[in-house]
Tab-separated table of C-alpha atoms in Angstrom:
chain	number	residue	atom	x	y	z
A	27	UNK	CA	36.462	26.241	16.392
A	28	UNK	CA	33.962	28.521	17.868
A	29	UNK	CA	33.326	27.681	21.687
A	30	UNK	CA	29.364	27.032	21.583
A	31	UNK	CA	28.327	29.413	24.206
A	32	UNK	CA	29.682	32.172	21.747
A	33	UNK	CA	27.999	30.810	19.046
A	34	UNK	CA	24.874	30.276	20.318
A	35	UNK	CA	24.921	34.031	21.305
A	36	UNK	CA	25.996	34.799	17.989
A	37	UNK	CA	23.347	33.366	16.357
A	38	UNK	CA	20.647	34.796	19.016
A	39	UNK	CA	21.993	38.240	18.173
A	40	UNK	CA	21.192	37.591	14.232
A	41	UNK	CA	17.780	35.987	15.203
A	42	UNK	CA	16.365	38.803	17.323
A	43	UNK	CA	17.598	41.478	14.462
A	44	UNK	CA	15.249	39.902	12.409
A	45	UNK	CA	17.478	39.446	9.728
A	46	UNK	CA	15.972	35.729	9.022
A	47	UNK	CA	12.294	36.313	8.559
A	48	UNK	CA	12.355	38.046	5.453
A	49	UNK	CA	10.957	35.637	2.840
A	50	UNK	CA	13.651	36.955	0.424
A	51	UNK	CA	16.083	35.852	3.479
A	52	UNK	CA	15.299	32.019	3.229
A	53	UNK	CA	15.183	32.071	-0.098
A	54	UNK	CA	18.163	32.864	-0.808
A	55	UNK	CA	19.605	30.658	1.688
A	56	UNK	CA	18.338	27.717	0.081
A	57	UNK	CA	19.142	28.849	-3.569
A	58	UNK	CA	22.803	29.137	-2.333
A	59	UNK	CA	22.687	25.779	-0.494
A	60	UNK	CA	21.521	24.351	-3.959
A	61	UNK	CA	24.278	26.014	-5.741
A	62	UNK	CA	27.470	24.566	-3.058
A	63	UNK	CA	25.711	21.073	-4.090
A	64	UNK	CA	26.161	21.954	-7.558
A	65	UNK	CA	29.545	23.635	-7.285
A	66	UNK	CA	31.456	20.716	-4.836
A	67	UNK	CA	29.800	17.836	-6.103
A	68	UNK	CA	32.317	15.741	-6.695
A	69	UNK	CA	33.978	16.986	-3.091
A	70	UNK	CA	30.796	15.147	-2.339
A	71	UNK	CA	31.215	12.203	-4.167
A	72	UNK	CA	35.221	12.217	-2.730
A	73	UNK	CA	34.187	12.594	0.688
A	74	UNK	CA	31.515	9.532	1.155
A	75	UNK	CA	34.118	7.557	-0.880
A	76	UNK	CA	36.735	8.243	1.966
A	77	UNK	CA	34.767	7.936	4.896
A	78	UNK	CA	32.244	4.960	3.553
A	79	UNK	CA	33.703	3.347	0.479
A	80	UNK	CA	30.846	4.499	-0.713
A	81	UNK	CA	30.122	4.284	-4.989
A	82	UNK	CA	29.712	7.660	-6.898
A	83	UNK	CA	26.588	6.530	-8.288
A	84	UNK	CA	25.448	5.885	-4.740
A	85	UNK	CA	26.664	9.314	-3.276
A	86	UNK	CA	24.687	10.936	-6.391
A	87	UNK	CA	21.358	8.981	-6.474
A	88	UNK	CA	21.074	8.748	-2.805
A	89	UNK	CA	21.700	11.615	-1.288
A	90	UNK	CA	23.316	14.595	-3.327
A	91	UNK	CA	20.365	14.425	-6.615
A	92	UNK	CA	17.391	14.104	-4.224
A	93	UNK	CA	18.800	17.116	-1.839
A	94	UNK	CA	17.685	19.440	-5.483
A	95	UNK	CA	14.746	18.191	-5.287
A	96	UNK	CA	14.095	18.885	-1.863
A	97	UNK	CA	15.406	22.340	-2.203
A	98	UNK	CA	12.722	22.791	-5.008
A	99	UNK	CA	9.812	21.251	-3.510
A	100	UNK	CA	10.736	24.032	-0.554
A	101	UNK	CA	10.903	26.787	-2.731
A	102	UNK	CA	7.640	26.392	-4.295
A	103	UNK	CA	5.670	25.962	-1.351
A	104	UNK	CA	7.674	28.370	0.827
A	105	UNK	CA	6.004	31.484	-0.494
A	106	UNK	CA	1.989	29.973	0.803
A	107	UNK	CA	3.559	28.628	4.232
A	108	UNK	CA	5.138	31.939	5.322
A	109	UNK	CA	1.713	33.584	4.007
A	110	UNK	CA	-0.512	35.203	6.750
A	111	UNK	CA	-4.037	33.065	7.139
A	112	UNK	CA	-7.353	34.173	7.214
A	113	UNK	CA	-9.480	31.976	9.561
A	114	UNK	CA	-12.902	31.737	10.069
A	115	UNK	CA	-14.598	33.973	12.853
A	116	UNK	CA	-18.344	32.468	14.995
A	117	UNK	CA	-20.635	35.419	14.461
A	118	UNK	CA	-20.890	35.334	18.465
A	119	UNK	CA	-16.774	36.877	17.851
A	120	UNK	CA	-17.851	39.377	14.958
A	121	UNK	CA	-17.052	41.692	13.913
A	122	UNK	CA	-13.728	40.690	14.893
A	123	UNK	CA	-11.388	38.832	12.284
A	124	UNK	CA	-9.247	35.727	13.172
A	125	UNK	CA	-5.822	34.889	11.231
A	126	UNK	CA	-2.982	32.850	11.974
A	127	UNK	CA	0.788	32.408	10.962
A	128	UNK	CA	3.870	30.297	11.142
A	129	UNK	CA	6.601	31.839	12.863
A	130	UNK	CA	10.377	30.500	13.342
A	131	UNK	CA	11.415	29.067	16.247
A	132	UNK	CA	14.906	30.613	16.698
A	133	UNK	CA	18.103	29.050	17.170
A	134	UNK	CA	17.846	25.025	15.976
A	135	UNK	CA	20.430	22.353	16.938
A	136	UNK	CA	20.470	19.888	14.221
A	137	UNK	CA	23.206	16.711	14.921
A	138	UNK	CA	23.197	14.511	12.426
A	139	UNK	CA	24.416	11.302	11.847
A	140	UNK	CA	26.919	9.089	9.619
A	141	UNK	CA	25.077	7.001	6.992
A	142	UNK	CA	23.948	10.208	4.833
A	143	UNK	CA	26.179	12.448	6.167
A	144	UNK	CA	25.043	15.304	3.402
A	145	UNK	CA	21.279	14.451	3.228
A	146	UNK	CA	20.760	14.218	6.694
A	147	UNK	CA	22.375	17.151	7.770
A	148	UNK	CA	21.880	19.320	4.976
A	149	UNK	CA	17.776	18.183	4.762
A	150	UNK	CA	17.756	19.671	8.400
A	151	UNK	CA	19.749	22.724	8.001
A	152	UNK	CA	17.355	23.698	4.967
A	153	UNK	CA	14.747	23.096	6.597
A	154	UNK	CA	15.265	25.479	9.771
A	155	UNK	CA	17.001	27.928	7.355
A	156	UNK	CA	13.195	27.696	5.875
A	157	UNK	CA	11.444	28.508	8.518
A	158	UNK	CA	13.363	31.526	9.504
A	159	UNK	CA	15.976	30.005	12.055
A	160	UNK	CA	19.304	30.036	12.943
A	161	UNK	CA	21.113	26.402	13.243
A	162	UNK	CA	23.655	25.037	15.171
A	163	UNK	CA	25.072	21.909	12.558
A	164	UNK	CA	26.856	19.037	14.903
A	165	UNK	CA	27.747	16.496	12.129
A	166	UNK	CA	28.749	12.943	13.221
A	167	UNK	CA	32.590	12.626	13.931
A	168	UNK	CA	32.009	8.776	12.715
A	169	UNK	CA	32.510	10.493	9.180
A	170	UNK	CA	35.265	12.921	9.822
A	171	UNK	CA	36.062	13.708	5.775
A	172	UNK	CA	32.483	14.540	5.396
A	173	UNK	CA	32.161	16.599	8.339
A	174	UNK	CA	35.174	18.364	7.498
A	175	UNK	CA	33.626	19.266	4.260
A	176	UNK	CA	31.212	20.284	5.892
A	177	UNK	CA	32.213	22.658	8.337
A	178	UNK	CA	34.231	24.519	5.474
A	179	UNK	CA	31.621	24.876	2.478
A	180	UNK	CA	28.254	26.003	4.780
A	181	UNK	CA	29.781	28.734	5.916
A	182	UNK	CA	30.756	30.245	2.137
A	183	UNK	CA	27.349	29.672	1.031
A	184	UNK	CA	25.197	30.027	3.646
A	185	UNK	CA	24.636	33.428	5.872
A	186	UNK	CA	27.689	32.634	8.679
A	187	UNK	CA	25.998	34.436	10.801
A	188	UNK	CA	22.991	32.268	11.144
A	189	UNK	CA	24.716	29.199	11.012
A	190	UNK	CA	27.679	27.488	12.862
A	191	UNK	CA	29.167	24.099	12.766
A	192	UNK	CA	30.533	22.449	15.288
A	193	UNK	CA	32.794	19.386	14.990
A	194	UNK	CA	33.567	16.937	17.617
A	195	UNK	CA	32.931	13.382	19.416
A	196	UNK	CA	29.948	12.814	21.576
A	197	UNK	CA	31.291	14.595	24.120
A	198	UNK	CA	30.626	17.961	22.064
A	199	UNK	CA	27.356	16.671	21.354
A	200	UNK	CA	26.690	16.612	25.112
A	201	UNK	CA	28.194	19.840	25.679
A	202	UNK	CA	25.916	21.059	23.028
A	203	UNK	CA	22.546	19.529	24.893
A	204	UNK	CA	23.980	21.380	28.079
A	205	UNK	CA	22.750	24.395	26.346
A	206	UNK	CA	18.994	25.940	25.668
A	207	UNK	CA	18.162	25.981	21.965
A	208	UNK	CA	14.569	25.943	20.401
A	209	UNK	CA	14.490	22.802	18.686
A	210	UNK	CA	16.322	19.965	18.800
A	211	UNK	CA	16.562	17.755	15.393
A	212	UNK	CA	18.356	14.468	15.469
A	213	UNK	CA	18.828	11.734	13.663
A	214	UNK	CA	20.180	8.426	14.939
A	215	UNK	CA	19.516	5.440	16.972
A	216	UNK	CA	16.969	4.816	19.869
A	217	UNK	CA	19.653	4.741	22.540
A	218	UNK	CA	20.916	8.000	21.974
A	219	UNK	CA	17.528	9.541	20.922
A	220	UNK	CA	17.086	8.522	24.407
A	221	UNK	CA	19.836	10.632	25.555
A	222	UNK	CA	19.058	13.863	23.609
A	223	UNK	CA	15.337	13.343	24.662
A	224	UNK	CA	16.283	13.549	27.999
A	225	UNK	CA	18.830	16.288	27.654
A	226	UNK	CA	16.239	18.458	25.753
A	227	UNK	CA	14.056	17.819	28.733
A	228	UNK	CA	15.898	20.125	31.104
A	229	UNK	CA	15.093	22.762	28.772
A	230	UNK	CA	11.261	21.812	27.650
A	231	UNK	CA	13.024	22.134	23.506
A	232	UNK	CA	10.510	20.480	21.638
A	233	UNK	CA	12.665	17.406	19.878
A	234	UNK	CA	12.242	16.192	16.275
A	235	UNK	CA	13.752	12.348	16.238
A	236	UNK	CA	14.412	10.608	13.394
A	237	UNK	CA	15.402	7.105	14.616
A	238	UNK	CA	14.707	3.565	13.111
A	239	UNK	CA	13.987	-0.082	13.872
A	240	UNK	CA	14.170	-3.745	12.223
A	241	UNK	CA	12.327	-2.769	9.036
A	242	UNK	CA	10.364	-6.083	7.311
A	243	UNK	CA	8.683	-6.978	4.166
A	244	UNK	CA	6.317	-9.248	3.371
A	245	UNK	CA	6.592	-11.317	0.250
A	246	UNK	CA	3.384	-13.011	-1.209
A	247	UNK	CA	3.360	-15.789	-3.373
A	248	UNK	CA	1.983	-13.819	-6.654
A	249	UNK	CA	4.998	-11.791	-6.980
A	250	UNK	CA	7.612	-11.912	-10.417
A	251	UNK	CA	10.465	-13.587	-8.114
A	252	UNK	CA	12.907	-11.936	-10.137
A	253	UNK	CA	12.103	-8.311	-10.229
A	254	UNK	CA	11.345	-8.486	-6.381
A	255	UNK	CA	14.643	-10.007	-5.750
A	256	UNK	CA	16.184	-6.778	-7.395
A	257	UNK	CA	13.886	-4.880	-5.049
A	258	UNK	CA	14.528	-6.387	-2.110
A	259	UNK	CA	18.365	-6.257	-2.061
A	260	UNK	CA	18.128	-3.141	-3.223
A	261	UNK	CA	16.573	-2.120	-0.228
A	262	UNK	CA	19.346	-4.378	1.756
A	263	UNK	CA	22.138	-3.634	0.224
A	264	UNK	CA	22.283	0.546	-0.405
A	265	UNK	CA	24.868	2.125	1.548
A	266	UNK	CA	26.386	-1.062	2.803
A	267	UNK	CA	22.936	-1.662	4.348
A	268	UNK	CA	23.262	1.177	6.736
A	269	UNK	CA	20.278	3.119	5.717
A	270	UNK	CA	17.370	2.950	8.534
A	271	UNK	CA	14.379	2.787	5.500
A	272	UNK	CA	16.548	-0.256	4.351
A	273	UNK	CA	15.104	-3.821	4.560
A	274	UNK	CA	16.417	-6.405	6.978
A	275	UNK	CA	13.921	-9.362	6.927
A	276	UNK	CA	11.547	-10.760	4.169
A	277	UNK	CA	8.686	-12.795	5.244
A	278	UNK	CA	8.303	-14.936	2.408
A	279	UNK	CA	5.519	-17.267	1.093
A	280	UNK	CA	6.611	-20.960	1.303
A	281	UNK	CA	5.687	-21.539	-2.188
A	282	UNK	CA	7.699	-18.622	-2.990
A	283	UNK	CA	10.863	-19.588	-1.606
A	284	UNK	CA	12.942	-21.568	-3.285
A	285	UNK	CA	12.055	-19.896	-6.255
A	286	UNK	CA	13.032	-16.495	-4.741
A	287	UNK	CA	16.192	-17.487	-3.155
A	288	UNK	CA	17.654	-18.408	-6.984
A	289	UNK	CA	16.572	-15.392	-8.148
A	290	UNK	CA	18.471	-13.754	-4.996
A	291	UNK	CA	21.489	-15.357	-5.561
A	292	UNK	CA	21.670	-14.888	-9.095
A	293	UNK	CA	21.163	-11.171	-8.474
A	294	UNK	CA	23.944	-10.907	-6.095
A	295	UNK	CA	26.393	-12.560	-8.799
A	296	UNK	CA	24.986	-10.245	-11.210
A	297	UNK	CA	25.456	-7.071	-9.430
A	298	UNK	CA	28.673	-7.761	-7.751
A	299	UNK	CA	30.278	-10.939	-9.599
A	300	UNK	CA	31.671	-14.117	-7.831
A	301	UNK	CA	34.175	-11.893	-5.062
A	302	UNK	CA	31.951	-8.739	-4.200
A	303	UNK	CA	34.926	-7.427	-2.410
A	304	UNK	CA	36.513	-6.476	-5.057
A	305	UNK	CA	33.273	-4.962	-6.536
A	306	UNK	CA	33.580	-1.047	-7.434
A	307	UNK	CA	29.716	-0.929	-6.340
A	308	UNK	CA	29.658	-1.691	-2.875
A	309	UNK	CA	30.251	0.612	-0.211
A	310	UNK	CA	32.191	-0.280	3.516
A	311	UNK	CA	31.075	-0.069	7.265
A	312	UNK	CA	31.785	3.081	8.426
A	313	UNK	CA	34.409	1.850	11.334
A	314	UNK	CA	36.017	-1.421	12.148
A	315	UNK	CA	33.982	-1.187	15.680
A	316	UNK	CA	30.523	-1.480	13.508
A	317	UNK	CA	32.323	-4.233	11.443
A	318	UNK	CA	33.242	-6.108	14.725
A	319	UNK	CA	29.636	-5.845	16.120
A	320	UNK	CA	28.530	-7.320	12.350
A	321	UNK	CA	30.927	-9.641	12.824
A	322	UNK	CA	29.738	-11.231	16.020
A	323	UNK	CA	25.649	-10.717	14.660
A	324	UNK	CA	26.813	-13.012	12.058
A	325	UNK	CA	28.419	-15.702	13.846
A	326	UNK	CA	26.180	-19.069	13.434
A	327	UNK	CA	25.924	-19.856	16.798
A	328	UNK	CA	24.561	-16.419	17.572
A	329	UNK	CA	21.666	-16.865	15.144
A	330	UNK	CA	21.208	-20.550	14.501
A	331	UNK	CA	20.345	-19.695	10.476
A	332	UNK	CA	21.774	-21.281	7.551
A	333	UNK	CA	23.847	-18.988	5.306
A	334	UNK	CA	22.333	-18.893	1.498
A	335	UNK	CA	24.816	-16.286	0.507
A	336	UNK	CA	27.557	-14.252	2.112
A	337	UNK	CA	28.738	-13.979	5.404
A	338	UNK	CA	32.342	-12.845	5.000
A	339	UNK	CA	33.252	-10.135	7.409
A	340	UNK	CA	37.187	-8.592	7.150
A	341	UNK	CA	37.231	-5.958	9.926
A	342	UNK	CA	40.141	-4.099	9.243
A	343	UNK	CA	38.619	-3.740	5.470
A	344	UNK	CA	35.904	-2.514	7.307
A	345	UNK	CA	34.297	-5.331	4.157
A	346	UNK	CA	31.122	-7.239	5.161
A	347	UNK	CA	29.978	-9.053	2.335
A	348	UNK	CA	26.190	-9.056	0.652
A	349	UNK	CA	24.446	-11.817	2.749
A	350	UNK	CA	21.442	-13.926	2.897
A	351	UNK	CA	20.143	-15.840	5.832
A	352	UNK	CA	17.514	-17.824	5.843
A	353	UNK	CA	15.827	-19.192	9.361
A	354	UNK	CA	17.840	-17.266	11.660
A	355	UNK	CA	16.396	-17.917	15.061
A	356	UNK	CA	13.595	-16.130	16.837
A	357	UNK	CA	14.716	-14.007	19.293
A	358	UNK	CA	18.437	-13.361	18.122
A	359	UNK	CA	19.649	-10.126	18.060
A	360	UNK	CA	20.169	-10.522	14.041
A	361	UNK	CA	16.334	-11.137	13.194
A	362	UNK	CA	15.169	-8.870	16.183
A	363	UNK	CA	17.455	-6.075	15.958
A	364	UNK	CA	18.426	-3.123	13.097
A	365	UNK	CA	21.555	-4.468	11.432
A	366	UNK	CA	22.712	-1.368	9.740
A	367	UNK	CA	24.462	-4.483	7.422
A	368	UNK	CA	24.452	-5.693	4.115
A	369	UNK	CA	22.260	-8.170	5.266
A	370	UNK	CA	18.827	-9.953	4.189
A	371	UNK	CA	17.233	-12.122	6.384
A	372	UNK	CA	14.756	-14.492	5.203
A	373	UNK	CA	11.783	-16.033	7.418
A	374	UNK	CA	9.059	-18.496	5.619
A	375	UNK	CA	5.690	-17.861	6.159
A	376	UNK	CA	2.682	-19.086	5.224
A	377	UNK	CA	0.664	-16.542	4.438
A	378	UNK	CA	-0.300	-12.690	5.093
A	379	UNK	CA	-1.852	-13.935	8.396
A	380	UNK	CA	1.420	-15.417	9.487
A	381	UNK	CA	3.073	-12.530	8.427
A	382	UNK	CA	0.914	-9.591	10.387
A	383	UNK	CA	1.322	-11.733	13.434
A	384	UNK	CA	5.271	-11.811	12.860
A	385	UNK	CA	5.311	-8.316	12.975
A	386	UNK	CA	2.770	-7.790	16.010
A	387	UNK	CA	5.293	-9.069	18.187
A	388	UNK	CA	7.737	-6.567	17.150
A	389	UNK	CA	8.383	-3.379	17.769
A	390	UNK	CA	7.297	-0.193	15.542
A	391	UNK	CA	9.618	0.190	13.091
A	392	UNK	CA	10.367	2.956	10.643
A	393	UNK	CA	8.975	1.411	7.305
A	394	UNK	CA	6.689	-1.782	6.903
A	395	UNK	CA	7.088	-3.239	3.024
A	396	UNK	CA	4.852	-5.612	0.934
A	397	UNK	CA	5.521	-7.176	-2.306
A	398	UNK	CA	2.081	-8.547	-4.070
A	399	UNK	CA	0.352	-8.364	-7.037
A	400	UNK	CA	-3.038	-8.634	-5.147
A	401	UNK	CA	-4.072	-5.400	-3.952
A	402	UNK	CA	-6.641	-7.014	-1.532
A	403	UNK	CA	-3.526	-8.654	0.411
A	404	UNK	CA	-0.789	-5.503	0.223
A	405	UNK	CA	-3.963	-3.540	1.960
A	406	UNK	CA	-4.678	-6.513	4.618
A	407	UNK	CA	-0.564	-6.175	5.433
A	408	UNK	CA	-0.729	-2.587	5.425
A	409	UNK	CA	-3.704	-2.188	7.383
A	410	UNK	CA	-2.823	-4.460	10.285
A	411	UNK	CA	0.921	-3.599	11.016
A	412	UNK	CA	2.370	-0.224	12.255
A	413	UNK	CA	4.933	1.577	11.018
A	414	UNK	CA	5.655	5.099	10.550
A	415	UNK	CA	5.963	4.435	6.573
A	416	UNK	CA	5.217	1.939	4.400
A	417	UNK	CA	6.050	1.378	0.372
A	418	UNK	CA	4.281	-1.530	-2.075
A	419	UNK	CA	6.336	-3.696	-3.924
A	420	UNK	CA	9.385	-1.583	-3.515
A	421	UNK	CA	11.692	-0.581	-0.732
A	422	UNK	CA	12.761	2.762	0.607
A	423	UNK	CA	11.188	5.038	-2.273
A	424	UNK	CA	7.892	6.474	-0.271
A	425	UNK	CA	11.528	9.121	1.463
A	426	UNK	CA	12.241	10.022	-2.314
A	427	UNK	CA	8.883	12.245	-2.457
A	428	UNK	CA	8.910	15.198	-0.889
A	429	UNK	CA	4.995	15.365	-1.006
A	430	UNK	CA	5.061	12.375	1.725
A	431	UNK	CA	5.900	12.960	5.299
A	432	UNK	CA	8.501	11.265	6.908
A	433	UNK	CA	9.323	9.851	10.208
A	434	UNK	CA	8.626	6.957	12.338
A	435	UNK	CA	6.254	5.922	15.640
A	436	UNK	CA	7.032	5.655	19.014
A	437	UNK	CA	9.978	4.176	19.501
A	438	UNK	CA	10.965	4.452	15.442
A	439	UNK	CA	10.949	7.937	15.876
A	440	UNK	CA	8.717	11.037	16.051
């Protein structure tokens, strides 16, 4: 592997040549990124199946058939954003003329993370390739076949010598921040955000982080129990519930509840018959030290709930099963924290009032939900509870549109 000091020098070289600002440049970068997804796809599918258990149609769906689309929505705007702009000019200023332009940064660090190892680090790398930088790619070592894959496609598609990869354990990672780059784009959780904030701080690199929270829905009591039972495990349950748009606690109407927990448990048996570990459809924790930490989250005495479905946890399958837990207690870790689990919690409420002031008391997270057929109360949740996204009477959806921005607030990211 490259040392990083002489890549990093590398790729200043090919940035001040000037060799990446030609429109014609990132175009064809992208086309060609487009093209390894379409050549390797079912390296793709191979890879995620090795390192997460993960389901083909998962792999596809999720992160390989939305990176075209991506890729597309880039290419058709690309040509306007790299466009000189003509401002307008005070007559005190004339006859002078005012314009403006987006230029590239130079050399990017992108590390990305496990659960999307593709989307995540690819949706990155495109992006900088975009805008006319170089990128350092650091994918997560948590996923080893993936980053492996990685490391040897990127550089037969994409210009090698405005890209590297580097592989490796946090302690590359930190070797990496050690350095100056431009921009600094990670994706991850809070603690470490923490970390690469703070590393990127010795340098003033302006930081994009992508990093999560307890995400919550709020279920009113006009809803078709069935359909939003689909919806909400779907956002659970994709990826093994590690997935930081996913859902991990419905606030639920009391005279909703009963109904809706049937219709949850039905789905489950529908989706995934009466032993979901032997289902082909769901995916495994990426390590047995995630399982373990599941594990003890789900222990009753940690949570004080009452188990409607699930709760199986085999660590050295790395298997936790699709569960359901209704009442867990306020204040543990498993209805205040991210679970990054196939896991639902379920809180009764009585109303949209009882609901906003659940989520007051919690931090920002990365998406707020509601499921209702009244518009008047979907606006009264969305109004009064912060998130950096939000999605009605779905889950996870608004980050399949490229046309939306994404990220999260504060402490869910920025």
């Amino acid at each position: 592997m490259e040392p990083p000091p002489l890549a990093l020098a590398r790729l200043r070289a090919t940035f001040a040549s000037g060799v990446t600002r030609p429109l014609a440049w990132r175009v064809a970068q992208l086309k060609a990124a487009d093209q390894m997804l379409r050549d390797h796809r079912d390296a793709f599918v191979a890879a995620a199946s090795a390192d997460l258990g993960r389901p083909e149609f998962e792999t596809v769906n999720v992160e390989v058939a939305p990176m075209h689309g991506d890729i597309a929505a880039i290419l058709a705007e690309l040509p306007a954003l790299v466009a000189e702009q003509t401002l307008p000019t005070p007559m005190t200023l004339a006859p002078a003329t005012s314009n403006a332009s987006y230029e590239p940064k130079g050399v990017v660090l992108v590390l990305s993370p496990w659960n999307f190892p593709f989307s995540l680090s690819l949706g990155a790398v495109n992006a900088a390739l975009a805008a006319g930088n170089c990128v350092v790619l650091k994918p997560s070592d948590h996923t080893p076949t993936c980053s492996a894959l990685l490391a040897k496609l990127l550089p037969q598609y994409i210009d090698p010598d405005a890209l590297a990869v580097v592989e490796g354990d946090a302690s590359v990672a930190r070797a990496l921040l050690d350095h100056r780059f431009d921009h600094v784009f990670f994706t991850g959780g809070a603690a470490i955000g923490r970390v690469v904030y703070q590393a990127a701080a010795a340098h003033l690199t302006p930081c994009t982080l992508e990093l999560g929270g307890s995400n919550v829905a709020y279920v009113h009591d006009d809803i078709d129990v069935h359909l939003a039972a689909r919806r909400l495990l779907h956002g659970a349950l994709t990826n093994a519930g590690q997935f930081c748009c996913g859902l991990d606690t419905a606030l639920v109407h009391r005279s909703t509840l009963e109904p809706l927990l049937a219709a949850l448990k039905a789905t489950l048996i529908a989706w995934y018959g009466d032993d979901p570990k032997a289902s082909s459809s769901l995916g495994r924790i990426v390590n047995t030290r995630h399982a373990s930490r599941i594990k003890a989250l789900l222990e009753p005495s940690s949570h004080g709930g009452t188990f409607v479905a699930g709760g199986e946890v085999d660590v050295a399958a790395r298997y936790v099963a699709p569960t359901i837990v209704l009442s867990p207690r306020a204040g543990s870790t498993l209805l205040e924290d991210e679970t990054f689990a196939p896991i639902l919690c379920i809180v009764p409420v009585d109303g949209v009032a009882d609901a906003i002031a659940f989520s007051a008391e919690r931090p920002t997270a990365l998406c707020k939900y509601v499921f209702a057929r009244s518009k008047a109360v979907a606006d009264e949740y969305l109004r009064n509870v912060r998130a950096g996204m939000a999605c009605v009477n779905d889950c996870m959806f608004q980050g399949g549109n490229p046309s939306i921005p994404f990220g999260g607030l504060g402490a869910s990211g920025f």
